Coordinates of C-alpha atoms (C1' of nucleotides) in Angstrom, one line a residue:
Chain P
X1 CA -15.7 -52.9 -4.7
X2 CA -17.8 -51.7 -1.9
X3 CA -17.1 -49.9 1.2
X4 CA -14.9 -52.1 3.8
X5 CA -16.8 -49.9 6.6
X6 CA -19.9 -51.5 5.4
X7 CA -18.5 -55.3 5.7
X8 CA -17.1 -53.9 9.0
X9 CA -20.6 -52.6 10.2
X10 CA -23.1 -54.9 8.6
X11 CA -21.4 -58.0 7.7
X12 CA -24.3 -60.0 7.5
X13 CA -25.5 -57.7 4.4
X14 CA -23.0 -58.9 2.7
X15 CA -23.5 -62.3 3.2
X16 CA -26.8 -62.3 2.2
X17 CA -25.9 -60.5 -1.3
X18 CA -23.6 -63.5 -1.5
X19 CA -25.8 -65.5 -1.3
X20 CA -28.9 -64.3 -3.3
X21 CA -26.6 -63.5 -6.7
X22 CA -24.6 -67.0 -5.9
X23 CA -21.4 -65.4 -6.6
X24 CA -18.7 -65.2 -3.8
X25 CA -17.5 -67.0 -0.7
X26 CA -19.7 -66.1 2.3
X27 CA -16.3 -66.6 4.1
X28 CA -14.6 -64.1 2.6
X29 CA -16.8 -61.4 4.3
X30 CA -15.1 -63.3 8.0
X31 CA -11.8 -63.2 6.3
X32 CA -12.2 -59.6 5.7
X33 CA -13.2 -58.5 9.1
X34 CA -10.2 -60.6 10.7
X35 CA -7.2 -59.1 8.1
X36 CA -9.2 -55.6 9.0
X37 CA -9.4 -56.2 12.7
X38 CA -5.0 -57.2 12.3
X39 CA -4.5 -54.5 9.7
X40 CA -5.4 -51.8 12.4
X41 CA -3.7 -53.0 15.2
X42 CA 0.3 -53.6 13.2
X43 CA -1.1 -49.8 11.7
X44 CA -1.5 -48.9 15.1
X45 CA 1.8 -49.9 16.3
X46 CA 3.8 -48.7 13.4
X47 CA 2.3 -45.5 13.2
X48 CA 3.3 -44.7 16.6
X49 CA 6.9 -45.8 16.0
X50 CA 6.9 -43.3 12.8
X51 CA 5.7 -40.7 15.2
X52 CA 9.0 -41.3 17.5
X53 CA 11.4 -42.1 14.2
X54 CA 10.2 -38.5 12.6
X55 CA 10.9 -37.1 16.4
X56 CA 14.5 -38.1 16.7
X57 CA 15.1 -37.6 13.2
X58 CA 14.7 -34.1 13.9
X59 CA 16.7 -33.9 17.5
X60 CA 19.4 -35.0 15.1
X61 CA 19.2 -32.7 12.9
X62 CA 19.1 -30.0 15.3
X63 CA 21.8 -31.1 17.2
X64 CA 24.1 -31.6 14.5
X65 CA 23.3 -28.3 13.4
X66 CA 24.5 -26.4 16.7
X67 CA 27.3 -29.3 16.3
X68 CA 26.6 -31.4 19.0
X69 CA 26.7 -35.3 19.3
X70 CA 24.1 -37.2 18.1
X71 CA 25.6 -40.4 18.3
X72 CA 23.2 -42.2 21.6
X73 CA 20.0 -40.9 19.2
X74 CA 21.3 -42.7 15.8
X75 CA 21.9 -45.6 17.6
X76 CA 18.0 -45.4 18.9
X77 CA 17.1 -44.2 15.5
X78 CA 18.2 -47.9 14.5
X79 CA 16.4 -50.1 16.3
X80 CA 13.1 -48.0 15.6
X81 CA 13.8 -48.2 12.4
X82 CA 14.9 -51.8 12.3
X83 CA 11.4 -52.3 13.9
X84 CA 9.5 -50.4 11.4
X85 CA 11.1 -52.5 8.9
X86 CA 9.6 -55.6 10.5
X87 CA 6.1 -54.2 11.0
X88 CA 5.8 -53.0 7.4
X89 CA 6.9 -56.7 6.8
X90 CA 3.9 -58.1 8.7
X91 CA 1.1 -55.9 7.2
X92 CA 2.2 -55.7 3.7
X93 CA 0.9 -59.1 3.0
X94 CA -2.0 -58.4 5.3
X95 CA -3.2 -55.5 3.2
X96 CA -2.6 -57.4 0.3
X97 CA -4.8 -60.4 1.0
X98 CA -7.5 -57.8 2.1
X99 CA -7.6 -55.5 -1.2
X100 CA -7.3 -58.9 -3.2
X101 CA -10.5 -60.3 -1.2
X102 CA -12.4 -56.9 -1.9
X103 CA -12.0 -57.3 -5.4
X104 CA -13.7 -60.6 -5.4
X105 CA -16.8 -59.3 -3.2
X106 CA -20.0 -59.0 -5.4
X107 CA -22.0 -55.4 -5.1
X108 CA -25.1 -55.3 -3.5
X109 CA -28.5 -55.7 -5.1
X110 CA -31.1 -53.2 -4.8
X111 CA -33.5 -54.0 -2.5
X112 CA -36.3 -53.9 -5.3
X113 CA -34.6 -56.9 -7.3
X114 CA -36.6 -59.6 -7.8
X115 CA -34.6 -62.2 -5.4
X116 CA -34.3 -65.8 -7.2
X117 CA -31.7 -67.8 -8.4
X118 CA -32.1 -67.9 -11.8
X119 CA -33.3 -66.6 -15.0
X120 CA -37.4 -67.8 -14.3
X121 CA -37.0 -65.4 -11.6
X122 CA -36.8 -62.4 -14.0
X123 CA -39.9 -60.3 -14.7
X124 CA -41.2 -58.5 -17.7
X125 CA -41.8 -54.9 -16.8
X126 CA -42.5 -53.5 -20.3
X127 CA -43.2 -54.5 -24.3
X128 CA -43.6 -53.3 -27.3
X129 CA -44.8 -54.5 -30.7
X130 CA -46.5 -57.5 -32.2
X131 CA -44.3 -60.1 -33.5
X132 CA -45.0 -60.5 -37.1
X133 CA -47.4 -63.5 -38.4
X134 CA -45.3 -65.2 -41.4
X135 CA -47.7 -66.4 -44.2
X136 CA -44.3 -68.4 -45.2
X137 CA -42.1 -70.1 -43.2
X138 CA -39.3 -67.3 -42.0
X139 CA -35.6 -68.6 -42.3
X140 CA -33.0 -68.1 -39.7
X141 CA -30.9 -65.4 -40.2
X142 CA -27.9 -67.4 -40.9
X143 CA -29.4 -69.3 -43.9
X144 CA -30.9 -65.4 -45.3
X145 CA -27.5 -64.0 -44.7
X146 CA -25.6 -66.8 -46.7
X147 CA -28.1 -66.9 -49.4
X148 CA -28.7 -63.4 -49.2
X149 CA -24.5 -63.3 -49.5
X150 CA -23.8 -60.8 -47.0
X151 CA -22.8 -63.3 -44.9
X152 CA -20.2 -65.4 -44.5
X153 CA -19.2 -67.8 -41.8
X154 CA -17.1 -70.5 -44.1
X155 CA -14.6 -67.9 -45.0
X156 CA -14.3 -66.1 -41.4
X157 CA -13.6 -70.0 -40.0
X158 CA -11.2 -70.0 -43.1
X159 CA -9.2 -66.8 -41.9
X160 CA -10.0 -67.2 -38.2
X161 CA -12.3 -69.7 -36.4
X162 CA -15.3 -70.3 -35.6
X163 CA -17.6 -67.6 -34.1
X164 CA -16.0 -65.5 -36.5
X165 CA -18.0 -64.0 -39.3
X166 CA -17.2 -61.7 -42.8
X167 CA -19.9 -59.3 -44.1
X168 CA -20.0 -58.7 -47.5
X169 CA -20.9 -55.6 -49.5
X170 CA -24.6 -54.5 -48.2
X171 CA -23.6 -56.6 -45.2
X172 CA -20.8 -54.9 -44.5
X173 CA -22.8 -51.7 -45.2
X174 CA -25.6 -52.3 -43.0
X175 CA -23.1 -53.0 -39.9
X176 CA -21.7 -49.2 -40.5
X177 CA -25.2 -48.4 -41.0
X178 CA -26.7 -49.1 -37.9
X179 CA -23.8 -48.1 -35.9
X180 CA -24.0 -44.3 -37.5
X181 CA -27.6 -44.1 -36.7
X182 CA -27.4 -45.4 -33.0
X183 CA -24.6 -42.7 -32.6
X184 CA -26.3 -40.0 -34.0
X185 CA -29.7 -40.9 -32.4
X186 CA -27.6 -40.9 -29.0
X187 CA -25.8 -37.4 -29.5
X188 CA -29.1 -35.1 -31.3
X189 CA -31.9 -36.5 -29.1
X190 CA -30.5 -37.7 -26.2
X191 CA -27.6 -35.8 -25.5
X192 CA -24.5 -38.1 -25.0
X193 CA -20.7 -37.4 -26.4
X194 CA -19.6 -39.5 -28.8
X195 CA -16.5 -41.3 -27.9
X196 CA -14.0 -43.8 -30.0
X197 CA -12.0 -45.4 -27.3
X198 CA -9.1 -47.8 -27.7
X199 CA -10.0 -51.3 -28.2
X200 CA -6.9 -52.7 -26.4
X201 CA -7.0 -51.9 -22.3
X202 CA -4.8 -53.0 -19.5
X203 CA -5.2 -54.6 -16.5
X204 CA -6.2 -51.6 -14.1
X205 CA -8.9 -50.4 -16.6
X206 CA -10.1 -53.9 -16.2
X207 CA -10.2 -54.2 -12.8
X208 CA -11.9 -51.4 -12.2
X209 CA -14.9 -51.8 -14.4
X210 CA -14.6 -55.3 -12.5
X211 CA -13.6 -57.7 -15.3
X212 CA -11.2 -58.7 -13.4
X213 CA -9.4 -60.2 -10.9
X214 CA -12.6 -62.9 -11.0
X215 CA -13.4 -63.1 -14.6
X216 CA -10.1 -64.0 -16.1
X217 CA -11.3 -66.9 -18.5
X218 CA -14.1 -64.4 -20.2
X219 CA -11.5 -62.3 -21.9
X220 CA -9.0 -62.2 -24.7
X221 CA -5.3 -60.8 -23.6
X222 CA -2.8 -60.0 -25.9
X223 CA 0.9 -62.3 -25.6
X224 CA 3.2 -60.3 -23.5
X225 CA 1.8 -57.4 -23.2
X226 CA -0.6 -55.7 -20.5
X227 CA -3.2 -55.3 -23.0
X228 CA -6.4 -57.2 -23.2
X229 CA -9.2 -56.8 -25.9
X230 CA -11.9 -54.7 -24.6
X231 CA -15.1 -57.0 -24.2
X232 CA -17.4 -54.1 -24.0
X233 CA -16.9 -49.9 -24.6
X234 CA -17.8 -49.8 -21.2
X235 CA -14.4 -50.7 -19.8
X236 CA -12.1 -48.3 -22.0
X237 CA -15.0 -45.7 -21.5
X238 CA -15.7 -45.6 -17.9
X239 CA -12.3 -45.8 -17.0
X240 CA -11.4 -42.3 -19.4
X241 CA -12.2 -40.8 -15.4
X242 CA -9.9 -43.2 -13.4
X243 CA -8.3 -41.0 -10.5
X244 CA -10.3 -37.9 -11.2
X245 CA -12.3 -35.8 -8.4
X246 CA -14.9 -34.1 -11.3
X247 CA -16.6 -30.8 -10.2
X248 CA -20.2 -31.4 -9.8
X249 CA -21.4 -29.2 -12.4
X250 CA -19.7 -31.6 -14.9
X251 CA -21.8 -34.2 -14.0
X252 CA -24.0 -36.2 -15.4
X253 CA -21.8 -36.9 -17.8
X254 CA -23.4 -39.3 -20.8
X255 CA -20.7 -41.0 -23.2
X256 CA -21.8 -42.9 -26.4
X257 CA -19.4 -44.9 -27.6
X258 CA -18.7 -47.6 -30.5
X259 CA -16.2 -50.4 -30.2
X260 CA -15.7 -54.0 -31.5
X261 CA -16.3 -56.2 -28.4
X262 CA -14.3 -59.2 -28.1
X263 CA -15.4 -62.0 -25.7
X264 CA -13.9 -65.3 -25.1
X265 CA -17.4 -67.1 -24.1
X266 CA -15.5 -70.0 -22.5
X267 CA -17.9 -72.5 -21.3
X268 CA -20.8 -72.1 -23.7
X269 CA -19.8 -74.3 -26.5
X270 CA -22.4 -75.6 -28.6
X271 CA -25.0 -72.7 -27.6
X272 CA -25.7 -70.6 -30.1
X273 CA -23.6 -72.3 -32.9
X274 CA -25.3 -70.6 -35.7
X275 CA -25.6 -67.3 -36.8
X276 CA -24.4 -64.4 -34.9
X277 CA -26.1 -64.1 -31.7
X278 CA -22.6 -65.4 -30.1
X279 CA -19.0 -64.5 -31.5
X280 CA -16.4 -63.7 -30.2
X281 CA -16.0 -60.6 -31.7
X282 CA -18.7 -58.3 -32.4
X283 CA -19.8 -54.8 -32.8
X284 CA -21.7 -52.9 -30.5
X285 CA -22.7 -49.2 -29.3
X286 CA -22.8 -48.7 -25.8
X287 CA -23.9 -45.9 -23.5
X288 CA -22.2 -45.1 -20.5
X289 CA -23.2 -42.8 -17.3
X290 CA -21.3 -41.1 -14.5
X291 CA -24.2 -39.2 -12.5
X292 CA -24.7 -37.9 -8.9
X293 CA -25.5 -40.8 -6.7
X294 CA -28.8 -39.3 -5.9
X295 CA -29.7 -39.5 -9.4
X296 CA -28.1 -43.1 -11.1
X297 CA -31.7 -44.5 -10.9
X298 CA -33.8 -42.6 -12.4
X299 CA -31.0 -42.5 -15.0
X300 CA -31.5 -46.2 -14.8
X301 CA -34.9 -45.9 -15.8
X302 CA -33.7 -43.4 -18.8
X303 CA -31.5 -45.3 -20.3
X304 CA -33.7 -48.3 -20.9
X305 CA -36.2 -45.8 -22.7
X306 CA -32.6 -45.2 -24.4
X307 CA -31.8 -47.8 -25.7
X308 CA -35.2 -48.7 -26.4
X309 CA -35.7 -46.3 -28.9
X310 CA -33.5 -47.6 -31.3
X311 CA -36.2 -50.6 -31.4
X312 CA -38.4 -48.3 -31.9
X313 CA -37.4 -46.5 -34.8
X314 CA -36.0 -49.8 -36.3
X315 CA -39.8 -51.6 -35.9
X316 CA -38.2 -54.3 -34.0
X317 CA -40.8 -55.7 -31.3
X318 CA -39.0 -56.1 -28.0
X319 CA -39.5 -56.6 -24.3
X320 CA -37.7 -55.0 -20.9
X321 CA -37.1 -57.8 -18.3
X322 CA -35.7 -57.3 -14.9
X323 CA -32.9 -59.3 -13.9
X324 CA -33.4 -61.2 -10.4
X325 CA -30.6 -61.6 -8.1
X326 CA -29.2 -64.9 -9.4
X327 CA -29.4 -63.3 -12.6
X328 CA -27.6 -60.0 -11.9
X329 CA -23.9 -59.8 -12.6
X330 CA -20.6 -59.3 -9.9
X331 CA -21.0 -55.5 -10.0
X332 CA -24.7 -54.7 -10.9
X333 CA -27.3 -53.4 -8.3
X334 CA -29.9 -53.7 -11.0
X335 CA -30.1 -54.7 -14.3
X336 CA -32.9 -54.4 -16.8
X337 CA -32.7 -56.5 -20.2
X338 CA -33.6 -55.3 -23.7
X339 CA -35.0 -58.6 -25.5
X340 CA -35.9 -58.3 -29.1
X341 CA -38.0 -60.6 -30.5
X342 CA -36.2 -63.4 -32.6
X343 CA -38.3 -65.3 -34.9
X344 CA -35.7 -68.3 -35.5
X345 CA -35.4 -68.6 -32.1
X346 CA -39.9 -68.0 -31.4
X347 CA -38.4 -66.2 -28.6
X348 CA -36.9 -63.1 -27.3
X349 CA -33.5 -62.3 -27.6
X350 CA -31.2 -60.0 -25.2
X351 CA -30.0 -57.3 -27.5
X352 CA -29.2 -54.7 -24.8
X353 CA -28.4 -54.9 -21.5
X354 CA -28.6 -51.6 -19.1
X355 CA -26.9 -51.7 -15.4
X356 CA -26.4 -49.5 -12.4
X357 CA -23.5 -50.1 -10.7
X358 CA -23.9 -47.2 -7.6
X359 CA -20.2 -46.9 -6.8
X360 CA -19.1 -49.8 -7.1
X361 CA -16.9 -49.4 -9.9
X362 CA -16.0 -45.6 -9.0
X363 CA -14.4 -47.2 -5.8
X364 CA -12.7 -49.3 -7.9
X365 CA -11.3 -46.9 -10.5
X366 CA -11.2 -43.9 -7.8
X367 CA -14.1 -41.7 -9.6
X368 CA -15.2 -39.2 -7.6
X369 CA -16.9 -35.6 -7.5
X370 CA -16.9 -33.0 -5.7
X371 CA -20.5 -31.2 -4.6
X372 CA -19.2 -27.9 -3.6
X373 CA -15.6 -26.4 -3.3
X374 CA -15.2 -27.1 0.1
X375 CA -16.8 -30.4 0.4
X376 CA -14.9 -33.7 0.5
X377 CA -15.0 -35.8 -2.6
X378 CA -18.2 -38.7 -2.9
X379 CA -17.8 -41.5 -5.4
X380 CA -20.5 -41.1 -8.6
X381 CA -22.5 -43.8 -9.5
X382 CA -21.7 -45.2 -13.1
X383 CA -24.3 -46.8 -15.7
X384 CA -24.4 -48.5 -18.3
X385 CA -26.4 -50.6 -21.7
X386 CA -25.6 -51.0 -24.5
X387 CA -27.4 -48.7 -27.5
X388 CA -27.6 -51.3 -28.6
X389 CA -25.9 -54.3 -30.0
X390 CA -24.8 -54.5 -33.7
X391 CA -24.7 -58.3 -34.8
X392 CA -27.8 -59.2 -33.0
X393 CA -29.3 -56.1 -34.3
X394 CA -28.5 -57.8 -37.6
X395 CA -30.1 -60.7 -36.8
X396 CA -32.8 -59.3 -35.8
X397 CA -33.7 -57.4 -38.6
X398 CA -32.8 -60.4 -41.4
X399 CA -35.6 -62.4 -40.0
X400 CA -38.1 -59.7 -39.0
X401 CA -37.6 -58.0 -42.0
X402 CA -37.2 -60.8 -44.9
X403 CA -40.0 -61.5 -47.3
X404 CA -41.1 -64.7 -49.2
X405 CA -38.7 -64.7 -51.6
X406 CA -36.0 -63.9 -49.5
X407 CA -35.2 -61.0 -49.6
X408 CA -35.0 -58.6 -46.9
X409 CA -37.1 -54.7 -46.4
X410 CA -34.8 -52.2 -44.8
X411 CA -36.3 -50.3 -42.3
X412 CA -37.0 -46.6 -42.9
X413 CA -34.6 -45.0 -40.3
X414 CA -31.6 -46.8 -41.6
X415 CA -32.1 -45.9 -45.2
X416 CA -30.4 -42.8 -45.4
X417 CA -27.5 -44.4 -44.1
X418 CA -28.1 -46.8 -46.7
X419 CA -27.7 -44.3 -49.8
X420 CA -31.2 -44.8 -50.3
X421 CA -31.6 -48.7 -50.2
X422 CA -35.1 -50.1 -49.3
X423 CA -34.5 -53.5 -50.3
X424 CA -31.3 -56.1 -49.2
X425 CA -31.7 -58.6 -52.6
X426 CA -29.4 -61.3 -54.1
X427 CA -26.1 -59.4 -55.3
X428 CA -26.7 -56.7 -53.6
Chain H
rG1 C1' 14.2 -49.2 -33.8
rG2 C1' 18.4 -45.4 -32.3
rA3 C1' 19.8 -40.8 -29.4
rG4 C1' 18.5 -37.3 -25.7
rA5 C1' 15.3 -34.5 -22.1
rG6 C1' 11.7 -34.7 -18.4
rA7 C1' 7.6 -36.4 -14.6
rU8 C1' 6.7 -31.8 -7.9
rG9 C1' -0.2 -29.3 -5.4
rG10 C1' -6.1 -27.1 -10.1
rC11 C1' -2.0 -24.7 -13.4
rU12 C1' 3.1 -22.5 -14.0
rG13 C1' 7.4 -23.5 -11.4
rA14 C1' 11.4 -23.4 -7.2
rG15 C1' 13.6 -27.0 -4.4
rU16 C1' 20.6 -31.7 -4.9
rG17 C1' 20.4 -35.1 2.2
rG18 C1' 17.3 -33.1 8.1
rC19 C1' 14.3 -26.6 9.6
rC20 C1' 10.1 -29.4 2.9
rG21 C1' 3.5 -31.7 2.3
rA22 C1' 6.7 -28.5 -0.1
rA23 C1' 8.9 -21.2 -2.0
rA24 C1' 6.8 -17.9 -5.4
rG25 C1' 3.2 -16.7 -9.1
rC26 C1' -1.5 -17.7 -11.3
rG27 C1' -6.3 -19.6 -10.5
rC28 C1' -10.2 -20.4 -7.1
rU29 C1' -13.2 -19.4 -2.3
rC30 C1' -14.4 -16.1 1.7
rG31 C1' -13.9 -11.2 3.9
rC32 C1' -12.6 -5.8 3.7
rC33 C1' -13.2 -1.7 0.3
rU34 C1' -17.3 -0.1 -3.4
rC35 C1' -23.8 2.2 -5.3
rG36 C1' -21.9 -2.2 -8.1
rA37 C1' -17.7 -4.1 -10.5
rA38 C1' -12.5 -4.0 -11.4
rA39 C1' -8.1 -2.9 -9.0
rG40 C1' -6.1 -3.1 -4.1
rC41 C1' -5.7 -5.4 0.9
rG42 C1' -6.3 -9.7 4.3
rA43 C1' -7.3 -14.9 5.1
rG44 C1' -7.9 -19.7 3.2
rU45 C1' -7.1 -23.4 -0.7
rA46 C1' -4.3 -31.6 -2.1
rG47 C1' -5.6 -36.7 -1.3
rG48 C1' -5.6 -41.2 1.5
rC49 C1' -5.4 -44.0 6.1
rG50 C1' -5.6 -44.7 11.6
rG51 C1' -7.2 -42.8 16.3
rG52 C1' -9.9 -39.5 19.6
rU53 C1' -14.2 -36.6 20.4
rA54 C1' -18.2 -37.0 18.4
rG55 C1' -21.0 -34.9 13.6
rC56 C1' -18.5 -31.3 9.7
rC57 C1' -13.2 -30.4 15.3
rC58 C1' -8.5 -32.3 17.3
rC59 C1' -4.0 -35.7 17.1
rG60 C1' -0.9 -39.0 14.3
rC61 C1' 0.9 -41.6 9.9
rC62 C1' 1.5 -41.9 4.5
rU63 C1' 1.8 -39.7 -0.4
rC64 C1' 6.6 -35.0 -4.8
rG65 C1' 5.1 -40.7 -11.8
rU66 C1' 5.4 -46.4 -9.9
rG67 C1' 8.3 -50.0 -7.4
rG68 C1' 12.9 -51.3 -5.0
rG69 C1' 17.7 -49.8 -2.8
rU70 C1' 21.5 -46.6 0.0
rU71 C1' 21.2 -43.7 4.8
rC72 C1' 20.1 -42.6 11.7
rG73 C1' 17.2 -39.6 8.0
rA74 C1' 15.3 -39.1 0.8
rA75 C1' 11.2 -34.8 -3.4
rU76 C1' 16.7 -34.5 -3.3
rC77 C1' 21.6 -40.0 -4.2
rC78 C1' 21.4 -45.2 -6.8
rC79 C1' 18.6 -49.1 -9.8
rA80 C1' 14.3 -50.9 -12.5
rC81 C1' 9.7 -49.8 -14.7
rU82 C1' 5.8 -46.7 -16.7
rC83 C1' 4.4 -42.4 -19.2
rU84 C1' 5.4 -37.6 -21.7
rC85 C1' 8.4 -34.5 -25.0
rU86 C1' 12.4 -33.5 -28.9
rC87 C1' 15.6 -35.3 -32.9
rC88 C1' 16.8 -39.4 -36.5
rG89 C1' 14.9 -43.8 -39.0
rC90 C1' 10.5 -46.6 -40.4
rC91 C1' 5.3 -46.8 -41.1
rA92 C1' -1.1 -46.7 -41.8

RNA sequence: GGAGAGAUGGCUGAGUGGCCGAAAGCGCUCGCCUCGAAAGCGAGUAGGCGGGUAGCCCCGCCUCGUGGGUUCGAAUCCCACUCUCUCCGCCA
């Protein structure tokens, strides 16, 4: 959510932030300023008739207590009251309709995002690594998984559906693998707490990472109950400070966390069909910040070198690619892509995506700090990427990794989480 | 699943209809004292919203888990919900 003194003040800012990610109603932002403009003036009136109602209610008081007759104030009391009543009536519905609208309005971009409306807009700002040159033609990673039989997609559309997958034995292995080493990369070297959140949130932890009210049809929610599956750490995770004033020293706080992401990917049948680069469930490790606001982008900047490094330590070649406006979500400012090179695809990939957010989300779930003990709270900026994905990760290393007779090399940093293995063979 | 108890400021905890945004204690901040510290003494110490003046000051309104109700008036009475705790049962 952002600040309804800067709709009030520079309206046309707004607009144009509308307008350049291509989410939101430019009328809204007139629809704001009028239910402000009406919320003021009933807030006005009511006030005032508080001040009175609080007045007599203590004449009353006092003059029952030195037992005299109060009777001509009650009878005053009531129609104040009565009138309260009706006021409250009138700009109930008016504050309503004006938090539901600020809910809906996107956050700003920075002024250094690349402005376009779509993904051709975006722009490379960093690489690393050659993409291998096959002397055989490379498989997909769904056809090395199956063979390989650490995949399975017929059974997981057996027991569930499609987009649904079962990893067996050094499959399965390889998925606890990878998510022990990105945690313990992410707590000795770069000094994040690790975290293991609930995977089921409800609807206020969802608003306020700002899933909701707007994205409704992305994610799953559990039949009569307030509980929806978390889509990404980052929503059980930067809501653990919802309604706190932290104490400045405490901050930056960096949170590591691994949960299975569940995501509902309504309207985007028949992309990605094959393999896991879409499921609906999937595992990832995400890294969340809550820093000064003077700070968030150089801790921007950090956590891309981050979540970077688990490329790096994994061999995978990859690219950083800014997001343009049309590109960057409801709540980001500005957005930086992780894309790791996919050779089924002869493209790169996103495996990692890593977000500031300035205060948008802190105004949402009321996160603020405190700089001194006398000064008034400030809302923090929150952060966050993911450290990075676990399926795509997968992927990624299947096909980078696999070798003419298909089988696949395991990387050196994951093989102590591997008891050793150097090799992913048939049987295995 | 059954039975019961509870939810008040950073913490403990008092408050059963008006004088209560709220006693007391602890904690914390500042000052005095001291060579310094402790102790002691004094002062201060929630958040939000609206308005004024304009910078960090004044005025008003709201908030005692959340929402509704009774009443001229609710932290206090009634109802619903949420959460926490205890006991029994069940269970990974």
């Amino acid at each position: 959510m952002i600040d309804l003194r800067l709709i009030r003040d520079s309206p046309e800012l707004v607009r144009e932030a509308i307008r350049k990610k291509g989410i939101g109603e430019e009328h809204d932002v007139d629809e704001v300023l009028r239910l402000d403009a009406k919320r003021r003036e009933l807030l006005q009136e009511v006030q005032e008739l508080r001040a009175r109602r609080n007045r007599l209610s203590q004449e009353i008081g006092r003059l029952k207590e030195s037992g005299g007759s109060p009777n001509e104030l009650v009878v005053e009391m009531r129609e104040v009251s009565s009138r309260i009543k009706e006021l409250d009536g009138q700009l109930r519905p008016v504050e309503e309709r004006l938090q539901t609208l600020l809910l809906y309005i996107p956050n700003i971009p920075h002024p250094d995002a690349p402005v376009g409306p779509d993904e051709t807009h975006n722009v490379e700002v960093d690489r690393w690594g050659e993409p291998r040159n096959f002397e055989f033609p490379p498989k997909p990673h769904w056809e090395l998984g199956t063979s390989l039989r650490i995949l399975d997609f017929e059974r997981a559309a057996k027991v569930t559906g499609t987009r649904f997958t079962v990893f067996w034995n050094a499959g399965a292995r390889l998925v606890r693998a990878l998510i022990s080493f990105m945690i313990d990369l992410h707590v000795r070297e770069h000094g994040y707490a690790e975290v293991l959140p609930p995977f089921l949130v409800n609807e206020q932890a969802m608003v306020g990472t700002a899933q909701l009210p707007r994205f409704r049809e992305d994610s799953f929610k559990v039949e009569g109950y307030d509980f929806y599956l978390v889509p990404t750490a980052e929503v059980p995770v930067t809501n653990l400070h919802r309604g706190e004033i932290l104490e400045a020293d405490q901050l930056p706080l960096y949170y590591v966390a691994y949960t299975a992401c569940f995501r509902s990917e309504a309207g985007s049948y028949g992309r990605d069909t094959r393999g896991l680069i879409r499921q609906h469930q999937f595992d990832k490790v995400e890294l969340v910040k809550v820093v000064t606001p003077e700070t968030s982008y150089q801790e921007l900047e950090k956590l891309v070198r981050e979540a970077g490094e688990v490329l790096r330590r994994l061999g995978l070649p990859y690219r950083v690619v800014e997001m343009c406006t049309g590109d960057l979500g409801f709540a980001q400012t500005r957005k930086y892509d992780l894309e790791v090179w996919m050779p089924s695809y002869q493209r790169y990939v996103e495996i990692s995506s890593c977000s500031n957010f300035e205060d948008f989300q802190a105004r949402r779930a009321n996160i603020r700090f405190r700089r001194s003990r006398k000064s008034r709270p400030e809302y923090v900026h929150t952060l966050n990427g993911s450290g990075v994905a676990i399926g795509r990760t997968i992927a990624a290393l299947l096909e980078n990794y696999q070798c003419s007779d298909g089988s696949v090399v395991i990387p050196e940093a994951l093989r102590p989480y591997m008891q050793g293995m150097d090799r992913i063979t048939p049987g295995d």
